[in-house]
XYZ file of C-alpha atoms in Angstrom:
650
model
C -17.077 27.125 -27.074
C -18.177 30.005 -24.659
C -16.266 32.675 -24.817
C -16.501 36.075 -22.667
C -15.165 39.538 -23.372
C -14.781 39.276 -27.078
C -16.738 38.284 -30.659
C -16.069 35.495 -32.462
C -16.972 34.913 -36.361
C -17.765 30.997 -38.148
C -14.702 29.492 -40.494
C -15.706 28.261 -43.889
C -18.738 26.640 -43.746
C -17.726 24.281 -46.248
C -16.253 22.033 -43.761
C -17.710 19.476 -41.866
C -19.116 19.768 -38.765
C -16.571 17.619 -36.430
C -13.845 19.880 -38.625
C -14.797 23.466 -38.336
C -13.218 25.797 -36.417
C -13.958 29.386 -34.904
C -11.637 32.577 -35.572
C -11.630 34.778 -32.248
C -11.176 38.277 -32.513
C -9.134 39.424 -29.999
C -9.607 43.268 -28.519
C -6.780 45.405 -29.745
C -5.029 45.516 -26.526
C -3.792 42.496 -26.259
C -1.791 43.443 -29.489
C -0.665 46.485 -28.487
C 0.734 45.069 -25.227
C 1.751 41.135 -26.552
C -0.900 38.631 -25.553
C -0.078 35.598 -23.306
C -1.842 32.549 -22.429
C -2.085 30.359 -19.501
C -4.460 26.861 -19.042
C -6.584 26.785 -16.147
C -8.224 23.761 -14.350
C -10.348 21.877 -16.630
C -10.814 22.816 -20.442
C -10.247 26.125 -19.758
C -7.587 28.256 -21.056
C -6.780 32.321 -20.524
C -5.757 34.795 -22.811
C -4.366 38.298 -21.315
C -2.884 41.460 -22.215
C 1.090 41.151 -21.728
C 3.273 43.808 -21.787
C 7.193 43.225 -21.811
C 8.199 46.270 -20.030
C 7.994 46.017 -16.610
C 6.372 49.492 -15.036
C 6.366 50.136 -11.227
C 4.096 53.213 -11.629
C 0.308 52.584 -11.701
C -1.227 52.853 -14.738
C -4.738 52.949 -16.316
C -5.603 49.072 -16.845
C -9.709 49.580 -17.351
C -9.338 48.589 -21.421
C -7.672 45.271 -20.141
C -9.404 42.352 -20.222
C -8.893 38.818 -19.130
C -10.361 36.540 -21.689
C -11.174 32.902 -20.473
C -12.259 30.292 -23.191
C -13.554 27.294 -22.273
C -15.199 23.396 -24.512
C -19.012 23.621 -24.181
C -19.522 20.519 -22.525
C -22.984 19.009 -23.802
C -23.323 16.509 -20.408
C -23.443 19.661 -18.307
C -27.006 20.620 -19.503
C -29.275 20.483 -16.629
C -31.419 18.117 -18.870
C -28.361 15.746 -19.574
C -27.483 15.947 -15.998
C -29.666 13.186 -15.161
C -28.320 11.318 -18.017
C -25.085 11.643 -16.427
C -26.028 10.082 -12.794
C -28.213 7.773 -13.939
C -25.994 5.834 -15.988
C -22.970 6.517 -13.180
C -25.353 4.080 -10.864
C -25.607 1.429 -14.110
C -21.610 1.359 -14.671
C -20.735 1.194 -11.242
C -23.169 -2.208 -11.068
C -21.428 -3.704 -14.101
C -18.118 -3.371 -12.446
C -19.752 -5.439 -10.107
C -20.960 -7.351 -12.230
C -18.015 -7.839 -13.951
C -15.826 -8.966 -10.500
C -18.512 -11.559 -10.141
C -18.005 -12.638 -13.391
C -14.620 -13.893 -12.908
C -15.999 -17.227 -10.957
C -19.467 -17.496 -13.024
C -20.947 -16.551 -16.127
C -23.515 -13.446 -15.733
C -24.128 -12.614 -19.283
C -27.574 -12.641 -18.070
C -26.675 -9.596 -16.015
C -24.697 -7.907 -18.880
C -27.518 -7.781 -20.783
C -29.982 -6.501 -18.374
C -27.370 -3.799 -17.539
C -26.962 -3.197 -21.123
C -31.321 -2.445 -21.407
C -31.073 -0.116 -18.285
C -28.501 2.004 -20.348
C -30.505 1.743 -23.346
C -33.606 3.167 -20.964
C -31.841 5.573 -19.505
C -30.771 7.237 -22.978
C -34.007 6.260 -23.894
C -35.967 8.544 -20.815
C -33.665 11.503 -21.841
C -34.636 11.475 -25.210
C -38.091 11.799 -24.352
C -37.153 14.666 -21.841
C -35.292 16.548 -24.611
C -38.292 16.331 -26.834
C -40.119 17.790 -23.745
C -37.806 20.510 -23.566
C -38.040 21.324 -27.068
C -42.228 21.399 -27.354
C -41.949 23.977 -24.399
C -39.058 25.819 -26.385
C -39.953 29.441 -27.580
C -36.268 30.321 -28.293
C -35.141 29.522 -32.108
C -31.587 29.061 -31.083
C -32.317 26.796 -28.079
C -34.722 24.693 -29.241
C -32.294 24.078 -32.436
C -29.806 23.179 -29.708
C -32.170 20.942 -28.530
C -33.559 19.158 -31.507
C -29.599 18.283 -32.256
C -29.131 16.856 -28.719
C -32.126 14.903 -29.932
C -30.868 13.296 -32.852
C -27.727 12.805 -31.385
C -29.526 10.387 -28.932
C -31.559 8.995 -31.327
C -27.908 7.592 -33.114
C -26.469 6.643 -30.008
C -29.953 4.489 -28.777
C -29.760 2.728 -32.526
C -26.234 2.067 -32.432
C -26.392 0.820 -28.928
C -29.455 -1.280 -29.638
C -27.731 -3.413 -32.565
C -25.071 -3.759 -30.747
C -26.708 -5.239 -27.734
C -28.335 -7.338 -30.097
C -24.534 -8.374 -31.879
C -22.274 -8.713 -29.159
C -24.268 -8.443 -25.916
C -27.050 -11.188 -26.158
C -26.753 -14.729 -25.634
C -29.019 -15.739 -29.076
C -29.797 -19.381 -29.352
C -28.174 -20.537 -32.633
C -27.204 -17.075 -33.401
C -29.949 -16.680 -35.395
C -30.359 -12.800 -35.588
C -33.070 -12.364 -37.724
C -35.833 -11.926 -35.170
C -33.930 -9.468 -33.210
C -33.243 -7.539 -36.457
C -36.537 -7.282 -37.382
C -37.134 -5.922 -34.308
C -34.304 -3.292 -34.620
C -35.694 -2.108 -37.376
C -39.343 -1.724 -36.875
C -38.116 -0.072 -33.239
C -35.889 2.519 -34.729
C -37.538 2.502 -38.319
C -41.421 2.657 -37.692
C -41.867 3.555 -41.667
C -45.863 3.167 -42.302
C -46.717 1.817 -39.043
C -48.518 4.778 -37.641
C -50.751 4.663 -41.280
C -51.193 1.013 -40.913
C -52.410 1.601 -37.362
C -55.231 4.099 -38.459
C -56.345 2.018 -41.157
C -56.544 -1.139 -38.899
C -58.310 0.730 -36.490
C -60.808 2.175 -38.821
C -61.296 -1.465 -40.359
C -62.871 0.065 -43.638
C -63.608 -1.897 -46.884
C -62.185 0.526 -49.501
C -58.931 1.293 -48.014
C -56.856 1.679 -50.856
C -58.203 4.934 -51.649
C -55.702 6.086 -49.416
C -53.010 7.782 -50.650
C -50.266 5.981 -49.202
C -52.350 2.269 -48.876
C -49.817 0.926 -51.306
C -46.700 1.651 -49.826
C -48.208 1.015 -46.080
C -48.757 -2.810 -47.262
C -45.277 -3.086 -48.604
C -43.566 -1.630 -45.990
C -45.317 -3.954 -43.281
C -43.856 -6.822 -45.787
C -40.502 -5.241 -45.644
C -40.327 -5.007 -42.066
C -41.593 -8.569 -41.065
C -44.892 -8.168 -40.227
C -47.100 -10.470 -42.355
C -49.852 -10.783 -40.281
C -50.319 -6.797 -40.662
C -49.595 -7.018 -44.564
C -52.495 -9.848 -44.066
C -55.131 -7.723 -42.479
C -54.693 -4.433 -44.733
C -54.918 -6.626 -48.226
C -58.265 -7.764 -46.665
C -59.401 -4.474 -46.358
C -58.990 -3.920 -49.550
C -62.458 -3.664 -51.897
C -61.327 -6.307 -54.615
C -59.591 -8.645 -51.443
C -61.939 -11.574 -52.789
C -60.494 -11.533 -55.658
C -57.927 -14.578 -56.816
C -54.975 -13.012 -56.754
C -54.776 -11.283 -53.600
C -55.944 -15.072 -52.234
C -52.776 -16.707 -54.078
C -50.838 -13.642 -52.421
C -52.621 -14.171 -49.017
C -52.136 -17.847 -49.163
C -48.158 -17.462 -49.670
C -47.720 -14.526 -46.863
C -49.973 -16.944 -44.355
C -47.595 -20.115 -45.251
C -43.936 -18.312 -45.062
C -42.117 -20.905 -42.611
C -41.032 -19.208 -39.281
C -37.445 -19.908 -37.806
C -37.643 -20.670 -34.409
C -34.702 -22.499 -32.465
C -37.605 -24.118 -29.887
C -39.336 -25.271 -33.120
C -37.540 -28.271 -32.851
C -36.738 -28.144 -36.553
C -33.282 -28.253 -37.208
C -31.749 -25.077 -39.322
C -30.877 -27.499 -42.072
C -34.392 -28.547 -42.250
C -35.771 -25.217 -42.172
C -33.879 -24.621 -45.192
C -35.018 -26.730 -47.238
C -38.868 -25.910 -46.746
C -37.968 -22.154 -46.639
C -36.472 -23.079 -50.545
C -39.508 -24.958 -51.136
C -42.106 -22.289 -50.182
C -39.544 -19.999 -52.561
C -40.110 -21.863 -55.245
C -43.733 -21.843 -55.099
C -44.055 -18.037 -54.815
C -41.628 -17.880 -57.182
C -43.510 -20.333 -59.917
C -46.811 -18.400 -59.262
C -44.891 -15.288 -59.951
C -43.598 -16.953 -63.433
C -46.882 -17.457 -64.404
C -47.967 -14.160 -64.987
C -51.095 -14.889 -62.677
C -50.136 -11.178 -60.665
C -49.867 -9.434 -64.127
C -53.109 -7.514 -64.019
C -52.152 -6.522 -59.897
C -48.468 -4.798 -60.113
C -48.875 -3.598 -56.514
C -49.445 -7.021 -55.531
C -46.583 -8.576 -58.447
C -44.153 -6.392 -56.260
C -45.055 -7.784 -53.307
C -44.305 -11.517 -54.469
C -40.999 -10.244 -55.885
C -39.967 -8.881 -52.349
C -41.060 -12.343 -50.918
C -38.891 -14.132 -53.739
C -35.749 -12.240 -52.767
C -35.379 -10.282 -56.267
C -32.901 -7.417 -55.546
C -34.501 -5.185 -58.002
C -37.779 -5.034 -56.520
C -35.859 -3.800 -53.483
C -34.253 -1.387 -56.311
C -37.723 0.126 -56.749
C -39.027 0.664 -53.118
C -35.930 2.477 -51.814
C -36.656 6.081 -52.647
C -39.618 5.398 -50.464
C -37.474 5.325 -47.663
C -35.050 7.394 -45.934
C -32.138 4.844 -45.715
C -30.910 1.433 -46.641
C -31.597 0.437 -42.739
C -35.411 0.235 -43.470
C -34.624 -2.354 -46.002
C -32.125 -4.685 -43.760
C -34.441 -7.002 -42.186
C -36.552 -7.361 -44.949
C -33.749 -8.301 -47.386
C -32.148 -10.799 -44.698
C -36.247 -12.245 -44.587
C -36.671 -12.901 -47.967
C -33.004 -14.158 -49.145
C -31.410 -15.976 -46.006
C -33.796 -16.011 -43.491
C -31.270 -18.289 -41.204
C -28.600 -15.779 -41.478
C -25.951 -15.751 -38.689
C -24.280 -12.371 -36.903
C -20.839 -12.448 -38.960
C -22.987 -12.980 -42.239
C -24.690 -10.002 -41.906
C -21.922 -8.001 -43.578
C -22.930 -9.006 -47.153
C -26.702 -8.012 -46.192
C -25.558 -5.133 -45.713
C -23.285 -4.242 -48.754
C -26.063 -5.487 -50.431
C -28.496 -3.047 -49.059
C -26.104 0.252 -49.042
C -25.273 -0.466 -52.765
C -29.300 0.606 -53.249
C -28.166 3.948 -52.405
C -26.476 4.371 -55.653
C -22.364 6.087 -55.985
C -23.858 8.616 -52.587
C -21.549 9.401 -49.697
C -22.446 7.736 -46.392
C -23.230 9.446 -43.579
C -21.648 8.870 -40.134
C -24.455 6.707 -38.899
C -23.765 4.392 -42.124
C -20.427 4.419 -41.086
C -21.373 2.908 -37.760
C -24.133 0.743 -38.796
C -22.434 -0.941 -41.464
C -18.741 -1.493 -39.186
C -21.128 -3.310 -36.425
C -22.306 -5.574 -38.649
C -18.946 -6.499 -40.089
C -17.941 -6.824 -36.833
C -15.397 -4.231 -36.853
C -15.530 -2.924 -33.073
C -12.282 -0.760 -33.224
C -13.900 1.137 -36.250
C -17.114 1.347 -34.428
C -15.198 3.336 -31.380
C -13.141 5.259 -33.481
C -16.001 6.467 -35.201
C -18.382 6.891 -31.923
C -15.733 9.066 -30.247
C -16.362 11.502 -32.969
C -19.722 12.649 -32.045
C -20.499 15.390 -30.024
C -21.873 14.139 -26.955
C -18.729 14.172 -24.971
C -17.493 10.655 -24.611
C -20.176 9.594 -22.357
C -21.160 6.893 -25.246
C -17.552 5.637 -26.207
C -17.108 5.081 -22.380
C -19.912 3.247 -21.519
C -20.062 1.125 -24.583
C -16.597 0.160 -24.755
C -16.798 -0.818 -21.066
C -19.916 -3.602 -21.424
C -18.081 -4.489 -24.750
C -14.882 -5.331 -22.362
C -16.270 -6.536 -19.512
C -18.515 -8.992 -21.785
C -15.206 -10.511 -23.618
C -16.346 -8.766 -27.173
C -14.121 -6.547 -27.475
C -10.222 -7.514 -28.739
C -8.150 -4.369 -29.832
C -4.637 -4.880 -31.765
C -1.815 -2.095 -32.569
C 0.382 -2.152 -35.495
C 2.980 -5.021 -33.312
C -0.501 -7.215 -32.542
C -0.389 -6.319 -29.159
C -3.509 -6.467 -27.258
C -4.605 -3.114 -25.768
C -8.114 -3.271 -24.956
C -7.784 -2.718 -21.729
C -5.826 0.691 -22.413
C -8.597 1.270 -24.619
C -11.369 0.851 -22.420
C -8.838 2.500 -19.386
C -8.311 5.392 -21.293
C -11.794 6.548 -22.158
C -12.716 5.772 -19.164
C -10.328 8.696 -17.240
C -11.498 11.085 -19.835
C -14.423 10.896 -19.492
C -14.105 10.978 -15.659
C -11.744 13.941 -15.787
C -14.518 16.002 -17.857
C -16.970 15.624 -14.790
C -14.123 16.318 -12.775
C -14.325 19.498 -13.563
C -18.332 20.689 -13.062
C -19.220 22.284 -9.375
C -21.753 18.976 -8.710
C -20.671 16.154 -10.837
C -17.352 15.859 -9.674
C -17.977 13.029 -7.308
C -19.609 11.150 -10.214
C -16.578 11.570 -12.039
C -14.151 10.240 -9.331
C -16.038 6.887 -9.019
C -15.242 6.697 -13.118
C -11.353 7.821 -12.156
C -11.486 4.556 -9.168
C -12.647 2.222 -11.542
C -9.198 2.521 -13.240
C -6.557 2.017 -10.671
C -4.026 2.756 -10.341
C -3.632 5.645 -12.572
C -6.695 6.869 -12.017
C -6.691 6.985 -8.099
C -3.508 9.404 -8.954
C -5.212 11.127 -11.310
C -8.167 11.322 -8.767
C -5.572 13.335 -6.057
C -4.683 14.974 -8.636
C -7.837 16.779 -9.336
C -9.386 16.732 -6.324
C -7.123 19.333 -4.660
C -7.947 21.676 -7.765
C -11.711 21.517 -6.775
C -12.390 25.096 -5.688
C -13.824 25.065 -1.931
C -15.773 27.833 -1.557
C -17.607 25.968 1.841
C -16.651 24.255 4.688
C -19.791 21.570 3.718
C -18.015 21.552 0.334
C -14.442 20.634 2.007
C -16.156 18.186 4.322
C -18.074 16.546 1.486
C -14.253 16.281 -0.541
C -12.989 15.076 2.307
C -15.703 12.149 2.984
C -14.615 11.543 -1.050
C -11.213 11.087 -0.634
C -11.553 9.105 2.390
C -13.747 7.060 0.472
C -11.180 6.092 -1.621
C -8.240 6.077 0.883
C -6.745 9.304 -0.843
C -5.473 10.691 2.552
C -2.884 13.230 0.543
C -6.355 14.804 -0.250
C -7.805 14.760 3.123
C -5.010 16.991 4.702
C -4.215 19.188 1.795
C -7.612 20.233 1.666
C -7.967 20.589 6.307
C -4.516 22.520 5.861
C -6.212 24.865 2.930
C -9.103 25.592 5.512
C -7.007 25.646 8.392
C -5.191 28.573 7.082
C -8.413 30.527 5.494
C -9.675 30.195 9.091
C -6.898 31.554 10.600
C -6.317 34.121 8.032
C -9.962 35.582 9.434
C -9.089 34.965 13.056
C -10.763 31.834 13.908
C -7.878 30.273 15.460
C -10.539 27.548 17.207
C -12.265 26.692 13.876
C -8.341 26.256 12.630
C -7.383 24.228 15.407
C -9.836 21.748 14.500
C -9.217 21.454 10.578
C -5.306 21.112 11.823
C -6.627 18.098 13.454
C -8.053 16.512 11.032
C -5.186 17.058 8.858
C -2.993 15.033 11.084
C -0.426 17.389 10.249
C 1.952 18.276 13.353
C 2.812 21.892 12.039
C -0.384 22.623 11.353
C -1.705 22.049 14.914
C 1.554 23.706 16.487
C 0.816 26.817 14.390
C -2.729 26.931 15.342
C -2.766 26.507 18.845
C 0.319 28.589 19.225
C -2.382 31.078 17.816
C -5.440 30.474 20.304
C -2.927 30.548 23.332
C -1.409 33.691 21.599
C -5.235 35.287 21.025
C -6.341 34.250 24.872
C -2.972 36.072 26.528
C -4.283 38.980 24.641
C -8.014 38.475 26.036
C -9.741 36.590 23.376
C -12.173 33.773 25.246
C -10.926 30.208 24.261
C -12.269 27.808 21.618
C -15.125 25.779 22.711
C -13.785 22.872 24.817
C -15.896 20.514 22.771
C -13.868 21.052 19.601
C -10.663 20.090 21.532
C -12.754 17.243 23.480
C -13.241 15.291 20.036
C -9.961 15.718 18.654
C -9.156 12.542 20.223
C -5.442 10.864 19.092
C -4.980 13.740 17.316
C -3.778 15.608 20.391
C -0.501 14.108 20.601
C 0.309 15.676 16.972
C 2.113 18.411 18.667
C 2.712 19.412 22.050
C 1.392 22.745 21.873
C -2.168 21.179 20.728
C -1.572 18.794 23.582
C -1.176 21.550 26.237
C -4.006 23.203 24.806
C -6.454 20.486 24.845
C -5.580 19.973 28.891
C -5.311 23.652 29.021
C -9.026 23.886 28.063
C -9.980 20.329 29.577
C -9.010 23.046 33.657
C -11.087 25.616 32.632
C -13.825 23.098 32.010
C -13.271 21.174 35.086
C -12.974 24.580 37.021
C -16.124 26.325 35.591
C -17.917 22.986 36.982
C -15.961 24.134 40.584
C -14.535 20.376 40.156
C -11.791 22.698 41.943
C -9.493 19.376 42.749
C -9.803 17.965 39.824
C -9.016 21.319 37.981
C -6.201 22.089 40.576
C -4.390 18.193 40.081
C -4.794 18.547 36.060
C -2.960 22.152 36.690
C -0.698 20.762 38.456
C 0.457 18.438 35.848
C 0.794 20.807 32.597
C 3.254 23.037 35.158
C 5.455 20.023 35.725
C 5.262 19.150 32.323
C 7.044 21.654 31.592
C 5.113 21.687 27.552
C 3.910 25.295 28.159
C 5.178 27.866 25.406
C 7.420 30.274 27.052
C 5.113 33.494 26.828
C 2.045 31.521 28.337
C 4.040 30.409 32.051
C 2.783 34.146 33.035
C -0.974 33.083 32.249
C -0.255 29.594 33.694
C 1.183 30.453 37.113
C -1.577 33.168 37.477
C -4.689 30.557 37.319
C -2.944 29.002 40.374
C -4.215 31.819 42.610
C -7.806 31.389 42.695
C -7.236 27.856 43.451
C -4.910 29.150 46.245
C -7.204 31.166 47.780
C -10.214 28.858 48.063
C -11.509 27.795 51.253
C -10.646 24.542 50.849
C -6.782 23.445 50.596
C -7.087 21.992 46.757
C -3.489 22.056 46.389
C -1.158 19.596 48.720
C 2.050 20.778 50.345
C 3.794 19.172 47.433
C 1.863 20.662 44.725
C 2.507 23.872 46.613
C 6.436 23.177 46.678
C 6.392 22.597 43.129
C 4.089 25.691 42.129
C 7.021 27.595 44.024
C 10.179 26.201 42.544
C 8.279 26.917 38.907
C 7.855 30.727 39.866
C 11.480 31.248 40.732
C 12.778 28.791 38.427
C 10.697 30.966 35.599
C 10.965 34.531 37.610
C 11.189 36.214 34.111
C 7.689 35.464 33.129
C 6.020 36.683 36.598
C 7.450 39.626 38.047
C 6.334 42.978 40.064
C 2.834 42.946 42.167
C 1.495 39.596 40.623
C 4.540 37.540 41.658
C 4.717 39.101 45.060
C 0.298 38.632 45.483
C 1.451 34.803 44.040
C 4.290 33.593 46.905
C 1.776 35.299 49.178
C -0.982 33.171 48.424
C 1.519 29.611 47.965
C 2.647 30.749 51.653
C -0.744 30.503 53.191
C -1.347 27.746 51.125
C 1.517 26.057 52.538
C 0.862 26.693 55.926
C -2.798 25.707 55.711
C -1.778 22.100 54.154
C 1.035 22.119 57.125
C -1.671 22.541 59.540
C -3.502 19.491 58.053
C -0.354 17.161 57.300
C -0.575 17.804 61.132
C -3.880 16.885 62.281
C -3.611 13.646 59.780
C -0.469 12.312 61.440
């Protein structure tokens, strides 16, 4: 939580972490006067002094405070920032993906989608521990090295489950892609194994942890590493590491391309057992207990894994190494007992949450697996993404108590939260809608919905909303947020900038309110809006009338500034017989005849002068003293100058 304007102090610490709560201590005030509370956009909530008793006099408010409490959102970390748009471009190619889908199978695709997720969480992991090298701060780089380990869960959890649910395996044979799980996200002994390899000494098992290095390369699959470190060992000559040797170097292989059928491989995999486990038997490893252990890992006994588990930090190391040695050919949905079998090592101690996880993916129990991924702390973003590549792949088959099939609310559901929560930052927002389209229609509503919350502090910002809603055909968006800065602009007196923003709202009010204010402002001797604003308003003209008359209005002072003086004087000519002038503007109107009157040249005809004159006395009101009498003057030399003409023509 961040919380401004007051302390707050930790509740039992006792609890666990995804149930403890904070106690806020509130400033006295708000007692004194009653507190209330109000939500604000977002996650965000206010708490305020109150008082019951309404008081008209001013009064001394400085001890009042306005205290706004709002979720610390983990995704809105400048470091996790990238996290965020990176994987927005991954999910928006799966829906794709997924629409393609419908006519062909592209499980190929899923899974390649499914990696580029997996890198992406994989790139910020490495740019947290980045972070927290550079870190000087206790508390931050704490903060960090939980964000850390946080990723680090979600990367495993997403990797097995790729490896489950996602992939296409041939014969379902898992083994080979557990063994790589764990050797990926379990690298017990290999960095040891590495330096000792490297250094290729004779004499090697004067190192302290020689021993366990060579069992753990065993446990994880790797024989041919096992090989080469019992080699470097100073008594390797001897017969019993050769029998040992000699069974690691001829453990069968599963492989569906083999072109050994699984039954087959059974029965030599049984075969080879037996051998290893008749040498065993014979006592012929007695004198070599390092190496005795060894062959009872290789023969499946469950006590030998008994004895190497307090060398390692959880039952996980031991999974592919158990599945190895007992049923190599295991299949996905037998991987369940494997791993009962290997969480029982642990003894009567609680699980942790990753155990949790781990050991529901490999029962196959998806709906446990989201329940218990929405629980962490890294703000949906994993629930979402996984649930949707779980969907869109046909994994993923939710039941309520009646048996009624809502994965697709599911998957709908988390994701609109999770594209409500980036809703709500200043720069992910757009991000956030493309999660909201992707769940029509509901979230297209919910989309208009938050959209006009989005403060607009600048026109770019309004423009860029605008281009957003558009996007998505949200047009209620497009002229709530014109009319919003519409009126800021004319609130400051920008009555052209408003003009504008009316037209793009398509909203006739808007524009009649507007121009009604530029015509207003330009009576008064303000200069008129550029006549390129009005030039690409387009359609939008015929909105109102007043916009209309405007955009001609400004179309004869254009015309006339280029002394196009007939052109000017026929478009005139044509907004007075319109008759579409607002009443206070004829005065203005019937005035910009009489330069045109008075040029050399007769721009207006006899007709155009007849009509200028039945206007002024039809509208004798709006023109009246000098100007009216300088006005007939000028329409009666007019009038006798076109006469003169008509004349000469005939």
């Amino acid at each position: 939580m961040n919380i401004s304007g007051f302390s707050n102090t930790p509740a039992d610490s006792s609890l666990k972490s995804s149930d403890q709560a904070k106690t806020f201590i509130l400033p006295e005030q708000c007692f004194e006067k009653n507190i209330a509370c109000t939500w604000r956009r977002g996650n965000t909530f206010t708490i305020y002094p109150r008082s019951q008793i309404v008081n008209k006099t001013p009064t001394n408010t400085i001890d009042n405070k306005i205290l706004n409490i709002r979720q610390e959102i983990l995704l809105f970390t400048s470091i996790l920032r990238k996290l965020v748009n990176e994987s927005n471009g991954t999910f928006l190619s799966l829906q794709k993906t997924a629409e393609n889908a419908k006519n062909s199978d592209n499980q190929v695709e899923f899974l390649k989608l499914s990696r580029q997720y997996r890198s992406i969480v994989r790139v910020c992991i490495e740019s947290l521990q980045e972070a927290a090298e550079k870190e000087t701060d206790s508390l931050e780089k704490n903060s960090l090295l939980s964000h850390i380990t946080i990723f680090y869960s979600i990367e495993c959890i997403w990797h097995l489950s790729e490896i489950l649910f996602i992939d296409n395996i041939p014969g379902d044979i898992v083994l080979p892609f557990l063994l790589e799980w764990v050797r990926f996200h379990f690298p017990c002994h290999e960095q040891t194994a590495a330096q000792m390899l490297e250094a290729c000494e004779r004499g090697s098992e004067d190192h302290p942890q020689y021993w366990d290095t060579v069992v753990g390369m065993v446990v994880q699959g790797r024989i041919d590493v096992a090989r080469a470190l019992l080699k470097l060992h100073s008594s390797a000559e001897l017969n019993e590491f050769k029998l040992v040797d000699n069974s690691l170097r001829t453990m069968p292989v599963y492989s569906v391309y083999g072109g050994v059928s699984s039954g087959e491989f059974t029965i030599v995999w049984k075969h080879w057992q037996a051998e290893c486990r008749s040498k065993l038997t014979s006592q012929a490893l007695t004198s070599q207990p390092n190496l005795e252990l060894i062959m009872r890992l290789m023969v499946g006994e469950y006590t030998a894994f008994e004895s190497v588990r307090r060398k390692y930090a959880s039952w996980f190391d031991l999974l592919g190494g158990y599945v190895l040695f007992t049923r190599p050919w295991t299949r996905s949905r037998e991987l369940a007992a494997a791993a009962d079998a290997c969480a029982a090592l642990d003894g009567p101690h609680p699980q942790s949450h990753l155990d949790v996880i781990i050991r529901a993916l490999l029962e196959g129990d998806l709906h446990q697996v989201i329940h218990e991924i929405q629980q962490m702390s890294d703000n949906g973003w994993f629930a979402t993404h996984l649930t949707d590549i779980l969907y869109h792949c046909g994994k993923l088959q939710i039941l309520d108590k009646h048996q009624t099939d809502v994965t697709k609310r599911l998957r709908d559901s988390l994701i609109l939260e999770y594209g409500s929560l980036l809703m709500e930052h200043k720069s992910l927002w757009s991000v956030g809608l493309s999660y909201l389209a992707s769940c029509p229609p509901e979230g297209l509503r919910r989309a208009e919905l938050l959209l006009e919350k989005i403060p607009i502090e600048t026109e770019a910002k309004a423009m860029r909303i605008i281009a957003e809603a558009k996007k998505y055909e949200l047009l209620g968006v497009v002229r709530t947020v014109c009319g919003c800065v519409c009126a800021r602009r004319l609130r400051g007196g920008r009555a052209g900038g408003a003009v504008c923003w009316a037209a793009r709202a398509r909203s006739g009010p808007l524009c009649a309110r507007a121009a009604h204010r530029v015509l207003r402002a330009y009576c008064a001797g303000a200069p008129l809006p550029a006549a390129d604003l009005l030039l690409t308003a387009g359609p939008a003209l015929l909105l109102d009338d007043t916009l209309l008359f405007l955009g001609k209005y400004c179309d004869f002072h254009r015309l006339y500034k280029s002394k196009e003086f007939k052109k000017a004087a026929k478009l005139l000519i044509s907004l007075i017989t319109s008759k579409i002038a607002p009443e206070y503007f004829w005065e203005t109107l019937l005035l910009d005849t009489l330069p045109l009157l008075e040029s050399e040249e007769p721009v207006f005809s006899s007709t155009d002068t007849y009509e200028i004159m039945l206007c002024l006395e039809l509208r004798a009101k709006c023109l009246e003293g000098e100007k009216a009498e300088l006005l007939r003057l000028a329409l009666v030399r007019n009038l006798a100058r076109t006469a003169l003409l008509d004349g000469e023509e005939e």
